[in-house]
Short mmCIF file of C-alpha atoms and ligand atoms in Angstrom, two decimals:
data_model
loop_
_atom_site.label_atom_id
_atom_site.label_comp_id
_atom_site.label_asym_id
_atom_site.label_seq_id
_atom_site.Cartn_x
_atom_site.Cartn_y
_atom_site.Cartn_z
CA MET A 1 36.04 -82.04 -5.45
CA PHE A 2 39.54 -80.99 -4.18
CA LEU A 3 39.61 -77.95 -6.10
CA THR A 4 35.98 -76.62 -5.29
CA GLN A 5 36.73 -77.37 -1.47
CA LYS A 6 40.10 -75.74 -1.44
CA LEU A 7 39.45 -72.87 -4.03
CA PRO A 8 38.24 -70.43 -1.24
CA ILE A 9 41.12 -71.05 1.04
CA LEU A 10 43.60 -70.68 -2.21
CA ILE A 11 41.92 -67.37 -3.07
CA VAL A 12 42.29 -65.96 0.56
CA LEU A 13 45.91 -67.09 0.55
CA PHE A 14 46.76 -65.65 -2.80
CA SER A 15 45.20 -62.34 -1.67
CA PHE A 16 47.02 -62.41 1.47
CA LEU A 17 50.31 -62.90 -0.43
CA VAL A 18 49.76 -60.15 -3.01
CA SER A 19 48.04 -57.56 -1.02
CA PRO A 20 50.94 -55.83 0.57
CA PHE A 21 52.24 -55.28 -2.89
CA LEU A 22 49.19 -53.62 -4.04
CA SER A 23 48.97 -49.94 -3.92
CA PHE A 24 47.00 -48.28 -1.32
CA ALA A 25 44.97 -46.80 -4.07
CA SER A 26 43.30 -50.27 -4.59
CA LYS A 27 41.48 -50.09 -1.29
CA ALA A 28 39.66 -46.69 -2.31
CA GLU A 29 35.98 -47.62 -3.30
CA SER A 30 36.13 -45.01 -5.92
CA GLU A 31 38.84 -43.61 -7.90
CA GLN A 32 36.90 -40.16 -8.23
CA PRO A 33 38.65 -37.50 -5.95
CA ILE A 34 37.10 -36.52 -2.86
CA ASN A 35 36.53 -32.84 -2.89
CA ILE A 36 37.16 -31.15 0.14
CA ILE A 37 36.21 -27.30 0.76
CA LEU A 38 38.63 -24.71 1.84
CA ASN A 39 37.16 -21.80 3.77
CA ASP A 40 39.04 -18.44 4.66
CA TRP A 41 40.20 -18.87 8.31
CA THR A 42 43.29 -20.80 9.27
CA SER A 43 42.25 -23.90 11.44
CA GLN A 44 39.76 -24.83 8.61
CA ILE A 45 42.37 -24.54 6.03
CA VAL A 46 44.88 -26.77 8.21
CA LEU A 47 42.42 -29.17 9.20
CA SER A 48 41.39 -29.66 5.40
CA HIS A 49 45.05 -30.33 4.57
CA ILE A 50 45.25 -32.90 7.40
CA THR A 51 41.95 -34.51 6.35
CA ALA A 52 43.32 -34.93 2.90
CA GLU A 53 46.60 -36.38 3.91
CA ILE A 54 44.58 -38.94 5.92
CA PHE A 55 42.41 -39.87 3.07
CA HIS A 56 45.58 -40.09 0.79
CA ASN A 57 47.00 -42.52 3.31
CA MET A 58 44.01 -44.65 2.90
CA GLY A 59 44.38 -44.69 -1.01
CA TYR A 60 41.77 -41.94 -1.81
CA LYS A 61 42.35 -39.19 -4.21
CA THR A 62 41.37 -35.65 -3.12
CA GLN A 63 41.05 -32.21 -4.44
CA PHE A 64 40.39 -28.79 -2.74
CA THR A 65 37.89 -26.03 -3.86
CA GLN A 66 38.03 -22.71 -2.31
CA LYS A 67 34.48 -21.46 -1.30
CA THR A 68 33.28 -18.87 1.28
CA SER A 69 31.25 -20.33 3.97
CA SER A 70 28.25 -18.92 2.39
CA ALA A 71 28.91 -20.28 -1.02
CA GLN A 72 29.68 -23.76 0.22
CA TRP A 73 26.08 -25.15 0.76
CA GLY A 74 25.14 -25.27 -2.88
CA ALA A 75 28.36 -27.15 -3.78
CA LEU A 76 27.91 -29.69 -1.06
CA GLN A 77 24.41 -30.33 -1.86
CA ARG A 78 24.97 -30.75 -5.54
CA GLY A 79 27.91 -33.16 -4.95
CA LEU A 80 30.38 -30.69 -6.46
CA SER A 81 32.25 -30.67 -3.11
CA HIS A 82 32.04 -33.47 -0.41
CA VAL A 83 33.42 -32.49 2.85
CA GLN A 84 33.50 -29.35 5.18
CA ILE A 85 35.64 -29.96 8.20
CA GLU A 86 34.74 -26.98 10.29
CA VAL A 87 31.19 -25.79 10.54
CA TRP A 88 30.83 -23.22 13.39
CA GLN A 89 27.43 -22.89 15.27
CA GLY A 90 27.86 -19.15 15.78
CA THR A 91 28.10 -18.14 12.02
CA MET A 92 26.69 -21.25 10.28
CA GLU A 93 24.02 -22.78 12.32
CA LYS A 94 20.91 -21.39 10.21
CA MET A 95 22.35 -22.68 6.87
CA TYR A 96 23.39 -25.99 8.43
CA ASP A 97 19.80 -26.60 9.78
CA ARG A 98 18.46 -25.75 6.62
CA MET A 99 20.57 -27.87 4.40
CA ILE A 100 20.17 -30.78 6.82
CA ALA A 101 16.53 -30.54 6.57
CA ASN A 102 16.78 -30.49 2.75
CA GLY A 103 18.61 -33.69 2.67
CA GLY A 104 21.46 -32.56 0.68
CA ILE A 105 24.19 -32.65 3.27
CA ILE A 106 24.62 -34.94 6.30
CA ASP A 107 26.14 -34.44 9.54
CA ALA A 108 29.48 -36.26 10.00
CA GLY A 109 29.96 -35.67 13.79
CA THR A 110 31.03 -32.99 15.94
CA HIS A 111 34.50 -31.88 17.14
CA ASP A 112 35.27 -31.87 20.94
CA ALA A 113 36.05 -28.24 20.67
CA LEU A 114 33.52 -25.57 22.15
CA THR A 115 33.49 -22.43 20.13
CA ARG A 116 32.64 -18.98 20.40
CA GLU A 117 32.25 -16.24 17.75
CA GLU A 118 31.60 -12.80 18.96
CA TRP A 119 32.55 -9.06 19.38
CA TRP A 120 35.95 -8.91 20.93
CA TYR A 121 38.50 -6.35 22.33
CA PRO A 122 41.83 -6.33 23.57
CA ASP A 123 42.51 -5.85 27.26
CA TYR A 124 43.47 -2.34 27.21
CA VAL A 125 40.19 -1.13 25.87
CA ALA A 126 38.47 -2.19 29.22
CA GLU A 127 40.28 1.05 30.77
CA LEU A 128 39.08 3.31 27.77
CA CYS A 129 35.47 2.06 28.00
CA PRO A 130 34.36 1.34 31.56
CA GLY A 131 31.69 -1.10 31.97
CA LEU A 132 32.90 -3.82 29.36
CA PRO A 133 32.48 -6.24 28.68
CA ASP A 134 28.86 -5.75 29.12
CA TRP A 135 27.17 -4.74 25.90
CA GLN A 136 25.24 -2.01 27.48
CA ALA A 137 28.52 -0.04 28.18
CA LEU A 138 29.25 0.15 24.28
CA ASN A 139 27.00 3.31 23.47
CA ALA A 140 28.66 5.55 26.06
CA CYS A 141 31.90 5.21 24.43
CA ALA A 142 30.97 4.62 20.89
CA HIS A 143 32.82 7.78 19.96
CA ILE A 144 36.21 6.28 21.02
CA PHE A 145 35.65 3.29 18.66
CA SER A 146 34.83 5.71 15.71
CA THR A 147 36.97 6.15 12.44
CA GLN A 148 36.69 8.57 9.54
CA GLU A 149 34.10 6.06 7.75
CA THR A 150 31.87 5.54 10.78
CA SER A 151 32.14 8.77 12.65
CA PRO A 152 30.38 9.81 14.88
CA LYS A 153 29.09 6.14 15.11
CA GLY A 154 31.65 3.60 16.40
CA ARG A 155 33.14 1.09 14.14
CA TYR A 156 32.56 -2.48 14.54
CA LEU A 157 34.96 -4.43 12.37
CA SER A 158 33.19 -7.66 11.10
CA GLY A 159 34.48 -10.53 9.03
CA PRO A 160 33.37 -11.67 5.96
CA TRP A 161 31.27 -14.62 7.44
CA GLU A 162 27.50 -15.18 7.75
CA LYS A 163 26.25 -13.08 10.35
CA PRO A 164 23.69 -10.31 10.48
CA GLU A 165 25.81 -8.06 12.38
CA ALA A 166 23.86 -4.84 11.16
CA ALA A 167 20.50 -6.56 12.32
CA LYS A 168 22.05 -7.08 15.77
CA ILE A 169 23.06 -3.24 15.95
CA ARG A 170 19.67 -2.33 15.14
CA ALA A 171 18.04 -4.75 17.38
CA LEU A 172 20.10 -3.53 20.42
CA ASN A 173 20.15 0.14 19.27
CA LEU A 174 23.81 0.14 19.19
CA ASN A 175 25.54 3.62 18.00
CA PHE A 176 27.83 1.56 15.83
CA LYS A 177 28.44 1.01 12.18
CA VAL A 178 29.62 -2.52 10.65
CA ILE A 179 32.59 -2.21 8.58
CA GLN A 180 33.46 -5.41 6.89
CA ALA A 181 36.96 -6.73 6.76
CA LYS A 182 38.00 -8.80 3.59
CA GLY A 183 39.45 -11.57 5.73
CA SER A 184 41.10 -12.72 8.89
CA ASN A 185 44.30 -11.15 7.92
CA ASP A 186 42.88 -7.78 7.89
CA LEU A 187 41.41 -8.29 11.41
CA TRP A 188 44.89 -9.34 12.80
CA ALA A 189 46.42 -6.20 10.99
CA GLU A 190 43.87 -3.78 12.51
CA LEU A 191 44.32 -5.47 16.04
CA ALA A 192 48.16 -4.82 15.72
CA LYS A 193 47.77 -1.35 14.38
CA ALA A 194 45.04 -0.39 17.31
CA LYS A 195 47.30 -1.99 19.99
CA GLN A 196 50.47 -0.18 18.73
CA HIS A 197 48.49 3.11 19.30
CA LYS A 198 46.50 2.12 22.34
CA GLN A 199 43.31 2.86 20.24
CA ALA A 200 39.97 1.32 21.02
CA ILE A 201 38.99 -1.40 18.66
CA VAL A 202 35.98 -3.95 18.72
CA PHE A 203 36.05 -6.58 15.96
CA PHE A 204 34.84 -10.18 15.10
CA ASN A 205 36.95 -12.89 16.75
CA TRP A 206 36.39 -16.31 17.77
CA THR A 207 37.79 -19.11 19.93
CA PRO A 208 39.57 -21.50 19.47
CA ASN A 209 41.96 -19.23 17.66
CA TRP A 210 45.80 -18.07 17.51
CA VAL A 211 44.81 -14.77 18.99
CA GLU A 212 44.23 -15.94 22.48
CA ALA A 213 47.88 -17.19 22.60
CA LYS A 214 49.13 -13.75 21.91
CA TYR A 215 46.79 -10.94 22.84
CA LYS A 216 44.58 -10.90 26.25
CA GLY A 217 40.99 -9.63 25.34
CA HIS A 218 37.62 -10.37 26.12
CA PHE A 219 34.27 -10.98 24.15
CA ILE A 220 31.40 -8.41 24.71
CA GLU A 221 28.78 -10.04 26.85
CA PHE A 222 25.37 -9.55 24.93
CA PRO A 223 22.11 -11.01 26.12
CA ASP A 224 22.45 -14.78 26.22
CA TYR A 225 21.83 -16.47 22.84
CA HIS A 226 18.61 -18.45 22.29
CA ALA A 227 17.42 -20.08 19.08
CA ASP A 228 14.12 -18.02 19.48
CA CYS A 229 16.30 -14.80 19.35
CA GLU A 230 16.73 -15.37 15.72
CA THR A 231 13.08 -16.48 14.81
CA ILE A 232 10.60 -14.68 17.18
CA PRO A 233 10.91 -11.06 17.17
CA GLU A 234 9.01 -10.73 20.55
CA TRP A 235 11.79 -12.72 22.12
CA GLY A 236 14.34 -10.50 24.15
CA VAL A 237 15.11 -7.02 25.02
CA ASN A 238 13.64 -5.59 21.76
CA PRO A 239 10.14 -6.85 20.99
CA LYS A 240 10.07 -5.53 17.37
CA PHE A 241 13.38 -7.23 16.01
CA LEU A 242 15.09 -10.36 15.68
CA HIS A 243 18.91 -10.73 16.70
CA ASP A 244 18.75 -9.15 19.95
CA CYS A 245 21.37 -11.47 21.50
CA GLY A 246 24.83 -12.69 21.29
CA ASN A 247 26.28 -15.96 19.89
CA PRO A 248 26.30 -19.21 21.66
CA LYS A 249 29.12 -19.18 24.24
CA LYS A 250 29.74 -23.11 24.23
CA GLY A 251 28.88 -23.38 20.61
CA TRP A 252 29.33 -26.73 18.43
CA LEU A 253 31.94 -27.28 15.71
CA LYS A 254 30.73 -29.89 13.19
CA LYS A 255 31.83 -31.80 10.13
CA VAL A 256 29.40 -32.10 7.10
CA ALA A 257 29.60 -34.19 4.26
CA TRP A 258 27.63 -34.58 1.00
CA GLN A 259 24.86 -36.85 1.46
CA LYS A 260 26.09 -39.64 -0.98
CA MET A 261 29.66 -39.82 0.72
CA PRO A 262 28.86 -42.88 2.94
CA ILE A 263 27.86 -44.60 -0.30
CA LYS A 264 30.39 -43.58 -2.60
CA TRP A 265 33.64 -43.66 -0.25
CA PRO A 266 32.25 -45.51 2.70
CA CYS A 267 35.75 -45.79 4.54
CA ALA A 268 36.62 -42.21 4.13
CA PHE A 269 33.25 -41.19 5.56
CA LYS A 270 33.51 -43.59 8.64
CA THR A 271 37.14 -41.93 9.04
CA LEU A 272 35.65 -38.46 8.67
CA LYS A 273 33.27 -39.23 11.42
CA ASN A 274 36.25 -40.04 13.89
CA ILE A 275 38.17 -37.01 12.86
CA ASN A 276 38.05 -34.88 16.17
CA PHE A 277 39.94 -31.80 17.33
CA ASP A 278 39.72 -30.03 20.73
CA ASN A 279 40.32 -26.31 21.50
CA GLU A 280 43.79 -26.79 22.45
CA GLN A 281 44.61 -28.57 18.92
CA LEU A 282 42.91 -26.22 16.88
CA ALA A 283 44.20 -22.84 18.78
CA SER A 284 47.84 -24.20 18.46
CA LEU A 285 47.37 -25.16 14.84
CA ALA A 286 46.21 -21.93 13.94
CA LEU A 287 49.06 -20.32 16.32
CA GLU A 288 51.59 -22.29 13.79
CA VAL A 289 50.37 -20.38 10.82
CA ASP A 290 49.26 -16.87 11.93
CA GLY A 291 51.62 -16.56 14.74
CA ASN A 292 54.77 -18.64 13.63
CA GLY A 293 54.82 -18.24 9.80
CA LEU A 294 54.35 -21.89 8.86
CA THR A 295 52.36 -22.56 5.50
CA TYR A 296 49.03 -24.44 5.93
CA GLN A 297 50.70 -27.42 4.51
CA GLN A 298 53.79 -27.27 6.85
CA ALA A 299 51.46 -26.81 9.76
CA ALA A 300 49.29 -30.16 8.52
CA LYS A 301 52.43 -32.17 7.89
CA ALA A 302 54.14 -31.32 11.21
CA TRP A 303 51.02 -32.22 13.14
CA LEU A 304 50.34 -35.46 11.11
CA ARG A 305 54.13 -36.58 11.92
CA LYS A 306 53.66 -35.69 15.82
CA ASN A 307 50.26 -37.35 16.08
CA GLN A 308 50.48 -40.50 14.05
CA ARG A 309 49.05 -42.84 16.78
CA LEU A 310 45.99 -40.66 17.05
CA TRP A 311 44.96 -40.10 13.55
CA LYS A 312 45.82 -43.81 12.57
CA ASN A 313 43.13 -44.61 15.29
CA TRP A 314 40.53 -42.62 13.29
CA ILE A 315 40.65 -45.03 10.58
CA PRO A 316 38.40 -47.78 11.46
CA ALA A 317 40.25 -51.30 11.53
CA SER A 318 37.89 -52.58 8.81
CA CYS A 319 39.19 -50.04 6.44
CA GLN A 320 42.82 -50.61 6.95
C1 TMO B 401 34.01 -19.04 11.01
N1 TMO B 401 34.81 -18.26 12.01
C2 TMO B 401 35.59 -19.15 12.77
C3 TMO B 401 35.84 -17.58 11.18
O1 TMO B 401 34.24 -17.61 12.71
#
């Protein structure tokens, strides 16, 4: 009688006494590592490291897998990878919508950051090409953007991300040719070189990013984005073609997860939903690496050290 009544209390007492000595790992619902996708731009990589460290702190194991933003979807859908911490509307909305509709991936919430991904030029180019940032000014000065590869057309230097730039050029009848950079470092190198020689350049850039801290410049103003622009040819200035518009100017930035993550690692998923960065935080993280030479890990660790109160609050009380 005594024992059966008191047993629950004894168990509670016992676990209370012992729990501080148990490793954090005992709190993870599964020993299997959470696989986090590393894409190929700086803020995404730093945020991935921050996320991994937060999960470690909660007792989870993590792994990274490098995937381009176009190759990531299959891995997420099949459960080979489980988290992508920066899904940008301007480049990834189409695949995001399709994958959510398929049910393979789930939305893990939206960052506060508002994003824009678009053709961009440094300040001094405005003097070389009057009428910018209006896109209609581009054709009259296509020649000043031309390179050996593109002459007599202007060069538009794109990134390796999912964007139908050639279709946009065709739909807006621009006298430009797309040259695709291998990665963001190539974009920054071309920007520095062009600036040094005061040469015209227009390339794929985005915000928040480190560039805005170091270079003044502008996005090209294309016809305003509308979802119909990408699905209904009749929409917009060109009735025959899709993509006759720019990217969203206040785009979303989302986190996505493998659909079974909430069952397999419930506390990690709840925490992922709370992880939230704004424009300023993202731009300064990117600047630490691309401007100030820190490694991705160093930038992540420094941020975690300085912002403990903030990120510890992202872990729900029931998971601590
Ligand atoms: C996905 N990106 C931020 C490089 O445009």
